[in-house]
mmCIF file with all atom_site columns, C-alpha atoms in Angstrom:
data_model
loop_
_atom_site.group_PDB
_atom_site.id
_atom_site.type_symbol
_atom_site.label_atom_id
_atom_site.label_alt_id
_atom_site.label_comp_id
_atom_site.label_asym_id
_atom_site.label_entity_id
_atom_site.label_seq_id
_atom_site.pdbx_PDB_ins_code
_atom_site.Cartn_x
_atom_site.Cartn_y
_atom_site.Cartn_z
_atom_site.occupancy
_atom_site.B_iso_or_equiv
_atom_site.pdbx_formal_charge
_atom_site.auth_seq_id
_atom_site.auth_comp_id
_atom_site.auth_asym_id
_atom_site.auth_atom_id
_atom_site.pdbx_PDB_model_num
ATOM 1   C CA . UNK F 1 1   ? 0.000   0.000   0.000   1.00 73.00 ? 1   UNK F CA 1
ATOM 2   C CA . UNK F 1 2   ? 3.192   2.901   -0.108  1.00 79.00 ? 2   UNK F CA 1
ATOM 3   C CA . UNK F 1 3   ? 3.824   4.933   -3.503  1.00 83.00 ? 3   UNK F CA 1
ATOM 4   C CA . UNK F 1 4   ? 7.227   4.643   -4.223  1.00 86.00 ? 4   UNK F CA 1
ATOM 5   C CA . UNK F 1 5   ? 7.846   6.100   -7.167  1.00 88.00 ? 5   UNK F CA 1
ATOM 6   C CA . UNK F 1 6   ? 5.516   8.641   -8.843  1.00 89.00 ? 6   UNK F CA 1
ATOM 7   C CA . UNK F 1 7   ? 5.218   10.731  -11.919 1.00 90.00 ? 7   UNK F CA 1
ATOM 8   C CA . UNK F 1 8   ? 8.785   9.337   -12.650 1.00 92.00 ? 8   UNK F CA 1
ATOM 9   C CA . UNK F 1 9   ? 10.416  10.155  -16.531 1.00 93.00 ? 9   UNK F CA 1
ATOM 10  C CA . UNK F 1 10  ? 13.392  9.198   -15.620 1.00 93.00 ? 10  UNK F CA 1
ATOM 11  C CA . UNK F 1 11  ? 15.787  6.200   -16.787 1.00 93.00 ? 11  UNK F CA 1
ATOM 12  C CA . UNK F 1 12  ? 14.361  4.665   -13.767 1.00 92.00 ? 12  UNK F CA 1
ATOM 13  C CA . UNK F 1 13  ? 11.025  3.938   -15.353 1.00 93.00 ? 13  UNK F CA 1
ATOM 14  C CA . UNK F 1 14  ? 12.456  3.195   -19.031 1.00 94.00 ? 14  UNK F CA 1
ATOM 15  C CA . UNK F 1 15  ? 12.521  6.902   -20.482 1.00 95.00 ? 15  UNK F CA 1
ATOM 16  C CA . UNK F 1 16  ? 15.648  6.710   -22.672 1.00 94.00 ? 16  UNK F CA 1
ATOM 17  C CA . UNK F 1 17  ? 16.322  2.713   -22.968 1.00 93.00 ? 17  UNK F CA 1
ATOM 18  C CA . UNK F 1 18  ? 18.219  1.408   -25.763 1.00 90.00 ? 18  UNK F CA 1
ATOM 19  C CA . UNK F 1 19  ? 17.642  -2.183  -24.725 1.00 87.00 ? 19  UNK F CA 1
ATOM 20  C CA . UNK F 1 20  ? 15.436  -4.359  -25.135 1.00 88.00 ? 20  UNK F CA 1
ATOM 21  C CA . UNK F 1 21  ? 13.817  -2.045  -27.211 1.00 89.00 ? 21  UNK F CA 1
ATOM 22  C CA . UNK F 1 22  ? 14.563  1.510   -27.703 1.00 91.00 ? 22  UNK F CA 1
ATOM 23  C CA . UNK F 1 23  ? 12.001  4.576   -26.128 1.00 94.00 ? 23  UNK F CA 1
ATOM 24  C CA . UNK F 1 24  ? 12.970  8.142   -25.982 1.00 95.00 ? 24  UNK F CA 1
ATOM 25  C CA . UNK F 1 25  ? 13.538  10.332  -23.541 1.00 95.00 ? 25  UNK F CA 1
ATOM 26  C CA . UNK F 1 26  ? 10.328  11.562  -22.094 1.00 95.00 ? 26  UNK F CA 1
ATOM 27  C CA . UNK F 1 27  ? 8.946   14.479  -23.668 1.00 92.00 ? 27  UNK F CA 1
ATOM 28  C CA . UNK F 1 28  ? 5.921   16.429  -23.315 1.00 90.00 ? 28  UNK F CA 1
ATOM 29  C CA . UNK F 1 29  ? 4.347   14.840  -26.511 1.00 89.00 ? 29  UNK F CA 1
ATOM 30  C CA . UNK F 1 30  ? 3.842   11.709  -24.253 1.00 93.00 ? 30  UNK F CA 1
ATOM 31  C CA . UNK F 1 31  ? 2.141   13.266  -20.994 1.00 91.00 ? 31  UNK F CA 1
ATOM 32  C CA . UNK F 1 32  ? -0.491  11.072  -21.644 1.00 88.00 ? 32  UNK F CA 1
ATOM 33  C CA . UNK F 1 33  ? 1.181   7.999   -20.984 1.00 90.00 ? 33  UNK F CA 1
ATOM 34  C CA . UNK F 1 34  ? 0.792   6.816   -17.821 1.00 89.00 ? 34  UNK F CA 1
ATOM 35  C CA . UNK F 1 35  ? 2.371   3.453   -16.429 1.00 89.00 ? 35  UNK F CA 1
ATOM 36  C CA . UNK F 1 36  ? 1.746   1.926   -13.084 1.00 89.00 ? 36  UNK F CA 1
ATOM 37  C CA . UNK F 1 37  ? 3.682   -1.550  -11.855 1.00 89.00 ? 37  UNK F CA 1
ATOM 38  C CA . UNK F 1 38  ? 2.701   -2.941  -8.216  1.00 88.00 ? 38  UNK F CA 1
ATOM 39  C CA . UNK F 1 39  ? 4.606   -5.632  -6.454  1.00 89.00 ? 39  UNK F CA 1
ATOM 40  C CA . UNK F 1 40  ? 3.202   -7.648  -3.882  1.00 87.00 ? 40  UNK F CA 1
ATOM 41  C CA . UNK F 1 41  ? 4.935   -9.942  -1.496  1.00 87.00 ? 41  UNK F CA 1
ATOM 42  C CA . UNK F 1 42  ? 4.116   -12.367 1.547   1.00 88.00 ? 42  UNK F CA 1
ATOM 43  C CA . UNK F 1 43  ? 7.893   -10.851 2.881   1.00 88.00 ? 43  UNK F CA 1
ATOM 44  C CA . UNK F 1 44  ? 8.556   -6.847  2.207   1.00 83.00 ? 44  UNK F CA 1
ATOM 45  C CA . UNK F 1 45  ? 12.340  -8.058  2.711   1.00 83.00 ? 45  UNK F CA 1
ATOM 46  C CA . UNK F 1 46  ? 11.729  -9.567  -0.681  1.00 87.00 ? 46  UNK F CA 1
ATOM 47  C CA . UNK F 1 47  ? 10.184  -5.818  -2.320  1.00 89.00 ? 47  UNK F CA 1
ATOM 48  C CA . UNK F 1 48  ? 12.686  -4.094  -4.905  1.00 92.00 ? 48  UNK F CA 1
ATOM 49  C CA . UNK F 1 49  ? 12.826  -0.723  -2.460  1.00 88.00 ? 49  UNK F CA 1
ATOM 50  C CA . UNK F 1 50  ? 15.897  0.926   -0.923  1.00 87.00 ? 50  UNK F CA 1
ATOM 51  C CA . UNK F 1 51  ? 16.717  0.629   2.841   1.00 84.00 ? 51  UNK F CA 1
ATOM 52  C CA . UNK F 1 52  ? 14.840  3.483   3.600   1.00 85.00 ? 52  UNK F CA 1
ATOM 53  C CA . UNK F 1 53  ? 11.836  2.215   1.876   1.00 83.00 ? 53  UNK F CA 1
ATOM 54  C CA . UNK F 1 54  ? 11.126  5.454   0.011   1.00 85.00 ? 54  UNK F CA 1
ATOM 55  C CA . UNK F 1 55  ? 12.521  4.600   -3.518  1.00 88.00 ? 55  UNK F CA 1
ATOM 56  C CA . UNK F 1 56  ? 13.050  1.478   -5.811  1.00 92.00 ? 56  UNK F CA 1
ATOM 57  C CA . UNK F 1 57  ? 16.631  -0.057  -5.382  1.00 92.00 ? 57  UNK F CA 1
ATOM 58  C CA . UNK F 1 58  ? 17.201  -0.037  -9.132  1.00 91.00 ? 58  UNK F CA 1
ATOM 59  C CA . UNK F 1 59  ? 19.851  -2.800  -8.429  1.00 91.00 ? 59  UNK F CA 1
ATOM 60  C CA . UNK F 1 60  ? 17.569  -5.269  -7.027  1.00 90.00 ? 60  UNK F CA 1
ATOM 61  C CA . UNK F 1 61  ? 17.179  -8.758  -9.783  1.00 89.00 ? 61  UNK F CA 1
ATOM 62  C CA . UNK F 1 62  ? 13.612  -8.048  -9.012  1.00 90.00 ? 62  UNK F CA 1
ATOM 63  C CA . UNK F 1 63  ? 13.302  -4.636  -9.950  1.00 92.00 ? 63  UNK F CA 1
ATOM 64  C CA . UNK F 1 64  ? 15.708  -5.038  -13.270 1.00 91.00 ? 64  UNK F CA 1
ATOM 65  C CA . UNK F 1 65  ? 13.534  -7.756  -14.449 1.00 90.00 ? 65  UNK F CA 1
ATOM 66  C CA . UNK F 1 66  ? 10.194  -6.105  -14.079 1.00 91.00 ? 66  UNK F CA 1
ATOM 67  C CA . UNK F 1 67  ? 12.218  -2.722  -15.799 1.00 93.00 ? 67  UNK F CA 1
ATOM 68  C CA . UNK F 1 68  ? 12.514  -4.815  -18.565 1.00 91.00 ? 68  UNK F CA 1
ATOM 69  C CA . UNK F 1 69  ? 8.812   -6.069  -19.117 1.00 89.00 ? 69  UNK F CA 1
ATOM 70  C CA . UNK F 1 70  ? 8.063   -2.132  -18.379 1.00 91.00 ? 70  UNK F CA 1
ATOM 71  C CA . UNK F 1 71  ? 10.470  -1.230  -21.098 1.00 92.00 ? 71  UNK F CA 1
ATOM 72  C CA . UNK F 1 72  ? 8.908   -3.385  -23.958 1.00 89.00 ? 72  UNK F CA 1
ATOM 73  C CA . UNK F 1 73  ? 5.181   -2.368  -22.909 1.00 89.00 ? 73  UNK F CA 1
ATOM 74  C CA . UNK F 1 74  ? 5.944   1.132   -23.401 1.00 92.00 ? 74  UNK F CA 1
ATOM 75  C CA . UNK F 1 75  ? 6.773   0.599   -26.957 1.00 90.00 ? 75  UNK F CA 1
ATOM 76  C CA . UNK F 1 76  ? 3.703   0.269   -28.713 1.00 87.00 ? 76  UNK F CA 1
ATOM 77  C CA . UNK F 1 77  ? 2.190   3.156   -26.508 1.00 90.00 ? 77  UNK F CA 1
ATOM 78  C CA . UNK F 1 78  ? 4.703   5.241   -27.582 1.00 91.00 ? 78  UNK F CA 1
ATOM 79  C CA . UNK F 1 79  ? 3.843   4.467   -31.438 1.00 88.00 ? 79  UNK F CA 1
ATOM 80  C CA . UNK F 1 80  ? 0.592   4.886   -30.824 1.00 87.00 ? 80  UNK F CA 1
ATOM 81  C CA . UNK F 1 81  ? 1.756   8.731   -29.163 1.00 90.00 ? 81  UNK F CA 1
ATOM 82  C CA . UNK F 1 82  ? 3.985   8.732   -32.325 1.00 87.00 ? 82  UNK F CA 1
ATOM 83  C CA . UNK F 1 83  ? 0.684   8.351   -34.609 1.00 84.00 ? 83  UNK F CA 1
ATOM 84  C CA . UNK F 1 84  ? -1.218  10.908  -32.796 1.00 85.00 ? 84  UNK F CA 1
ATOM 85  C CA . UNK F 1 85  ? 1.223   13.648  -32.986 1.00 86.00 ? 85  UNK F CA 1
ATOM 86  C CA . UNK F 1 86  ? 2.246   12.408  -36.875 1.00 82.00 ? 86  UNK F CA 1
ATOM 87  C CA . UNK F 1 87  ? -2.378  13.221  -36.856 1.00 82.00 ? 87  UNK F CA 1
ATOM 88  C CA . UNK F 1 88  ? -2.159  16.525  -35.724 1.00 80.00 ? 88  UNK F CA 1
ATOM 89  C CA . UNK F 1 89  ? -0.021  17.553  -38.403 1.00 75.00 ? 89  UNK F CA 1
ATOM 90  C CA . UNK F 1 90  ? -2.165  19.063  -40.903 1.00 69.00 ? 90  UNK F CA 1
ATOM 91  C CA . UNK F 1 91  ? 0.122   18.384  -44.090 1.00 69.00 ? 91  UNK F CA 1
ATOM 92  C CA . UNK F 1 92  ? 0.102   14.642  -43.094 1.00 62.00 ? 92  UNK F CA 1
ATOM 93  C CA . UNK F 1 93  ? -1.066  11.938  -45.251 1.00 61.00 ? 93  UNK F CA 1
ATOM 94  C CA . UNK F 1 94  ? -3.246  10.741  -42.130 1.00 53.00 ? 94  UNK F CA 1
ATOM 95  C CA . UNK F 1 95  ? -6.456  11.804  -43.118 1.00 57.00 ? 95  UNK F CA 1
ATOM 96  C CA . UNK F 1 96  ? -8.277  9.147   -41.361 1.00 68.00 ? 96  UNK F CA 1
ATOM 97  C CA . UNK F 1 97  ? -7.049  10.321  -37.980 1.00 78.00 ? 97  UNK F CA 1
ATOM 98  C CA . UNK F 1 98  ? -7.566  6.573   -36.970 1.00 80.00 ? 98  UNK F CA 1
ATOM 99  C CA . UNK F 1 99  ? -5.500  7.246   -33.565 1.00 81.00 ? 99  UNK F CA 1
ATOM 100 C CA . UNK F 1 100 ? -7.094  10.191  -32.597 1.00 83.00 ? 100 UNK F CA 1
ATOM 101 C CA . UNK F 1 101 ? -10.420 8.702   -32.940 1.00 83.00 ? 101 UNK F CA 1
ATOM 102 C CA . UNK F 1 102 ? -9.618  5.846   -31.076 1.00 82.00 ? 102 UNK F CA 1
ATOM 103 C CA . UNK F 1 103 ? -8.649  8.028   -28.243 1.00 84.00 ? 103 UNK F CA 1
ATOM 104 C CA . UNK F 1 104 ? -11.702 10.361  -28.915 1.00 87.00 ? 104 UNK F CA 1
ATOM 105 C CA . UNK F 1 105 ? -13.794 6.749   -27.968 1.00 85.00 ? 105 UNK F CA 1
ATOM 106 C CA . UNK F 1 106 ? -12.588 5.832   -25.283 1.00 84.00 ? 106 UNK F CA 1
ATOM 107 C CA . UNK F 1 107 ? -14.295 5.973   -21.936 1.00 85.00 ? 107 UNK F CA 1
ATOM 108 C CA . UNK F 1 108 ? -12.433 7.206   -19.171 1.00 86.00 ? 108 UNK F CA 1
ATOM 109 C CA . UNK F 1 109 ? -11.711 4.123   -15.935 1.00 85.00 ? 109 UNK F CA 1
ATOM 110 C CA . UNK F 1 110 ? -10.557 3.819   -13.036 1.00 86.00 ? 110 UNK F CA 1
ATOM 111 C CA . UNK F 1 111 ? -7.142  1.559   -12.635 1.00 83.00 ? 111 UNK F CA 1
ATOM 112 C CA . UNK F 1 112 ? -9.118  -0.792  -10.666 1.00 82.00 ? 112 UNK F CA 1
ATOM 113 C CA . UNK F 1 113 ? -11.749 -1.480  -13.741 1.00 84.00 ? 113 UNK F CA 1
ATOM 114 C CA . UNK F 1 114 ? -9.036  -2.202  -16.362 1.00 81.00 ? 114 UNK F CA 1
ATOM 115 C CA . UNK F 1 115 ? -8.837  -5.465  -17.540 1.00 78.00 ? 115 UNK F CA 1
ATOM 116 C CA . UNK F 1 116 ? -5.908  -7.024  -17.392 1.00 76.00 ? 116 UNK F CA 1
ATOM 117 C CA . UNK F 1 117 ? -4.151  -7.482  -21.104 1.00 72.00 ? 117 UNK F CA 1
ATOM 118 C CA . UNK F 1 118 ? -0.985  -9.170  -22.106 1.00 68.00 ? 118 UNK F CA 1
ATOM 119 C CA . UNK F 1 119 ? -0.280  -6.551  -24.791 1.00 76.00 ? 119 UNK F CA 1
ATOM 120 C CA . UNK F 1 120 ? -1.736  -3.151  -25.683 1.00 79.00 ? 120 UNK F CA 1
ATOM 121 C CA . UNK F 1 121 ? -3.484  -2.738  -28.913 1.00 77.00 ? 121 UNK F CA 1
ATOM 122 C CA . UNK F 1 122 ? -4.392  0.268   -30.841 1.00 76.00 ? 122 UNK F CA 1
ATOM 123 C CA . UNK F 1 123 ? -6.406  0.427   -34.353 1.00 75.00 ? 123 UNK F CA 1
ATOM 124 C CA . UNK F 1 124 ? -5.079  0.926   -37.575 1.00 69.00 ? 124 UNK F CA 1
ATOM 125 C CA . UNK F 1 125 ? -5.683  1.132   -41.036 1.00 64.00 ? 125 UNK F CA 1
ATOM 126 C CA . UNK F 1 126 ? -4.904  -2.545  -41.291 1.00 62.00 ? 126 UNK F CA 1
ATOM 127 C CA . UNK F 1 127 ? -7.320  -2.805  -38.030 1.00 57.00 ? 127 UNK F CA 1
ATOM 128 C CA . UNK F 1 128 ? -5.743  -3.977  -34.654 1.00 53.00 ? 128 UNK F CA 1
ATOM 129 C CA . UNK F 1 129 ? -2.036  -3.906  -34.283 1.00 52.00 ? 129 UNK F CA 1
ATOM 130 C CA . UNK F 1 130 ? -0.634  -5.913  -31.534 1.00 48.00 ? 130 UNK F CA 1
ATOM 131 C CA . UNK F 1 131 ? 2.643   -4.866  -29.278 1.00 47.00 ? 131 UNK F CA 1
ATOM 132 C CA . UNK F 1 132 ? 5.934   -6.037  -30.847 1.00 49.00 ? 132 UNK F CA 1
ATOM 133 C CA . UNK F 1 133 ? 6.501   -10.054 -30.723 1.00 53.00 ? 133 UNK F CA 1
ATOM 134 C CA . UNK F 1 134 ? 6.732   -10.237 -26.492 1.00 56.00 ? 134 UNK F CA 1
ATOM 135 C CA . UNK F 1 135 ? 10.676  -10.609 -25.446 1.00 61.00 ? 135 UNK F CA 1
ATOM 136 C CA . UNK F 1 136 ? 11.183  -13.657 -22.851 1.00 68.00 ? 136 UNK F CA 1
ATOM 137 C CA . UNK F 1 137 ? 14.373  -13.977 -20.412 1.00 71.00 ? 137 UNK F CA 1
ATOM 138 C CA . UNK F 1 138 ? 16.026  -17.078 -20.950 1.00 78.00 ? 138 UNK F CA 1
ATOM 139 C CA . UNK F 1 139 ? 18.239  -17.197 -17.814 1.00 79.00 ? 139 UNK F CA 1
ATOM 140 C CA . UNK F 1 140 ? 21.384  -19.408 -16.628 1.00 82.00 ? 140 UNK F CA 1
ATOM 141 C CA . UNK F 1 141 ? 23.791  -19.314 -13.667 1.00 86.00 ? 141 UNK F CA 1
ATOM 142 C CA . UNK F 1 142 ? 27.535  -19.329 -13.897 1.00 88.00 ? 142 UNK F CA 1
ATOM 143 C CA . UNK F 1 143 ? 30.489  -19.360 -11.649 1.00 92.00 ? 143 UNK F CA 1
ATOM 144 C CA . UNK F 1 144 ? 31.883  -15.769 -12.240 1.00 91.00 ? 144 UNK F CA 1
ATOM 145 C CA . UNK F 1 145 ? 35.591  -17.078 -13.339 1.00 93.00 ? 145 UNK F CA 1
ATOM 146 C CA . UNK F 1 146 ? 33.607  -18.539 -16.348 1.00 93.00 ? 146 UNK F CA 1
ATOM 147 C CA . UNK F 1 147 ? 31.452  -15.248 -16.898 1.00 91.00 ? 147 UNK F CA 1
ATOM 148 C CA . UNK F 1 148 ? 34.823  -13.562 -16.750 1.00 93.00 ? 148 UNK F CA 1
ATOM 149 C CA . UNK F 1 149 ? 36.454  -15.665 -19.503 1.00 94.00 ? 149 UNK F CA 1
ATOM 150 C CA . UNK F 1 150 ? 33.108  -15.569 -21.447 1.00 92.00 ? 150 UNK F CA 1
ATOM 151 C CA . UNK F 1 151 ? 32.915  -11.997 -21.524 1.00 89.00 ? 151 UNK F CA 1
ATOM 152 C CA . UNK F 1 152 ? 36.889  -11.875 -22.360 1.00 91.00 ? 152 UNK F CA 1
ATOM 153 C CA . UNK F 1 153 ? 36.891  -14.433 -25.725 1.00 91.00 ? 153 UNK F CA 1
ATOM 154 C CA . UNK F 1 154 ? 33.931  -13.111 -26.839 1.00 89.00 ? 154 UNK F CA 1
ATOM 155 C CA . UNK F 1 155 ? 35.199  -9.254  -26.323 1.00 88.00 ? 155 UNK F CA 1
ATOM 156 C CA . UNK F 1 156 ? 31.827  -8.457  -24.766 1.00 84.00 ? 156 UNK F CA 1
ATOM 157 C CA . UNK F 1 157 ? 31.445  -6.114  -20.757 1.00 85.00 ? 157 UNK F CA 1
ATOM 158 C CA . UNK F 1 158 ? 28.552  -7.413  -19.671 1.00 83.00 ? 158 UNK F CA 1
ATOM 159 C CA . UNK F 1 159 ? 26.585  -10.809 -18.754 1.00 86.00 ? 159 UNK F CA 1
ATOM 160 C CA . UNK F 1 160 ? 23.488  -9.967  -21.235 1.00 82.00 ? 160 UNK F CA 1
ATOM 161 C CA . UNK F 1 161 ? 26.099  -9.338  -23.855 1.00 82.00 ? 161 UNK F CA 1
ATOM 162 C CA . UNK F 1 162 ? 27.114  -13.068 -23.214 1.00 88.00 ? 162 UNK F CA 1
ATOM 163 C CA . UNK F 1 163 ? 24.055  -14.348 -23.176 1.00 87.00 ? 163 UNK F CA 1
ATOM 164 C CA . UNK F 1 164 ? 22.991  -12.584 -26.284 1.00 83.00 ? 164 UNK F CA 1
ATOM 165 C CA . UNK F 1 165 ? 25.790  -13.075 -27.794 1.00 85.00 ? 165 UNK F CA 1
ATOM 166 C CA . UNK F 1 166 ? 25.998  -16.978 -26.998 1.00 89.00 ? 166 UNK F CA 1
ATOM 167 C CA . UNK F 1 167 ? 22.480  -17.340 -28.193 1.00 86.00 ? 167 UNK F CA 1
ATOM 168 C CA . UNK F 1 168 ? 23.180  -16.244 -31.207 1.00 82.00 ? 168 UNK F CA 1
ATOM 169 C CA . UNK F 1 169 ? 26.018  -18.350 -31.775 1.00 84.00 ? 169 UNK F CA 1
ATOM 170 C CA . UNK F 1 170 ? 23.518  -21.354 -31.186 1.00 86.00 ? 170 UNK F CA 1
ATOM 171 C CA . UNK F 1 171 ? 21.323  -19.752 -33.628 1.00 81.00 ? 171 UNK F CA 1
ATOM 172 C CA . UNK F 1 172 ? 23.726  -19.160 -36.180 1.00 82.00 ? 172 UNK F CA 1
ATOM 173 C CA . UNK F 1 173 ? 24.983  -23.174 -36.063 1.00 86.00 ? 173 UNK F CA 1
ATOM 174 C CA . UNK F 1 174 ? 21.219  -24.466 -36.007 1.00 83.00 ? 174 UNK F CA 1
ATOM 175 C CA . UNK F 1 175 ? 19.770  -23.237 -38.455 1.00 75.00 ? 175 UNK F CA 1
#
């Protein structure tokens, strides 16, 4: 039941990722966005906040895996932003302002009457457009003098670059 983070458009909350998928900085054009995350958990020693337990510990596994999922839902939100703003432009070869009627429709909820979706969805001209194919972790433990010679042969700084970079190799040899 505590806020810890509010009205954030910061790195913190996504604004300005490269990875997994790439979102601007925030900027004004996207004051409608609005993204909320709640974690819930039998021990609050377990809850990605800081000691005090008035901010997010942005180094908690917790917290950097839920960034992540944050990260990729903003995407298509922030196409959809795109599309309205690319709408208002009045030399624009968007005559059917499809976005802007879609947000004309809507009806106004409360959080708690959302249904819950997997992916947000916005019409088109082709009709519904769903969010980017959904990115998955695939996740392994190693002793760190192997993550160290990893990251060494394959002239890489960082464990996702391994991973990423090891998958790939797989990929590469299977296909």
């Amino acid at each position: 039941g505590r806020l810890v983070l509010q009205s954030d458009q910061t790195s913190t909350s996504g604004w300005g990722a490269t990875k997994p998928v790439k979102i601007p900085q925030y900027h004004n054009e996207f004051h409608r966005f609005h993204g909320f995350v709640f974690f819930d958990a039998q021990d609050a020693g377990a809850l990605p906040w800081n000691t005090a337990k008035t901010g997010i510990d942005t180094d908690s596994p917790v917290f950097r895996t839920v960034k992540t999922e944050m990260i990729v839902a903003m995407r298509p939100v922030i196409d959809m932003l795109n599309a309205l703003k690319a709408e208002e432009n009045p030399t624009a070869k968007t005559s059917a302002r499809i976005a802007t009627k879609a947000l004309e429709q809507a009806k106004s909820s409360s959080l708690r009457e959302l249904p819950k979706q997997k992916a947000f969805a916005w019409p088109t001209a082709k009709g519904k457009i769903e969010a980017k194919e959904a990115l998955i972790w695939v996740r392994y433990q190693l002793l760190r003098t192997r993550l160290e010679r990893a990251k060494r042969l394959l002239n890489v700084t960082s464990p996702e670059e391994v991973g990423e970079t090891t998958f790939s190799f797989w990929e590469e040899r299977h296909k």
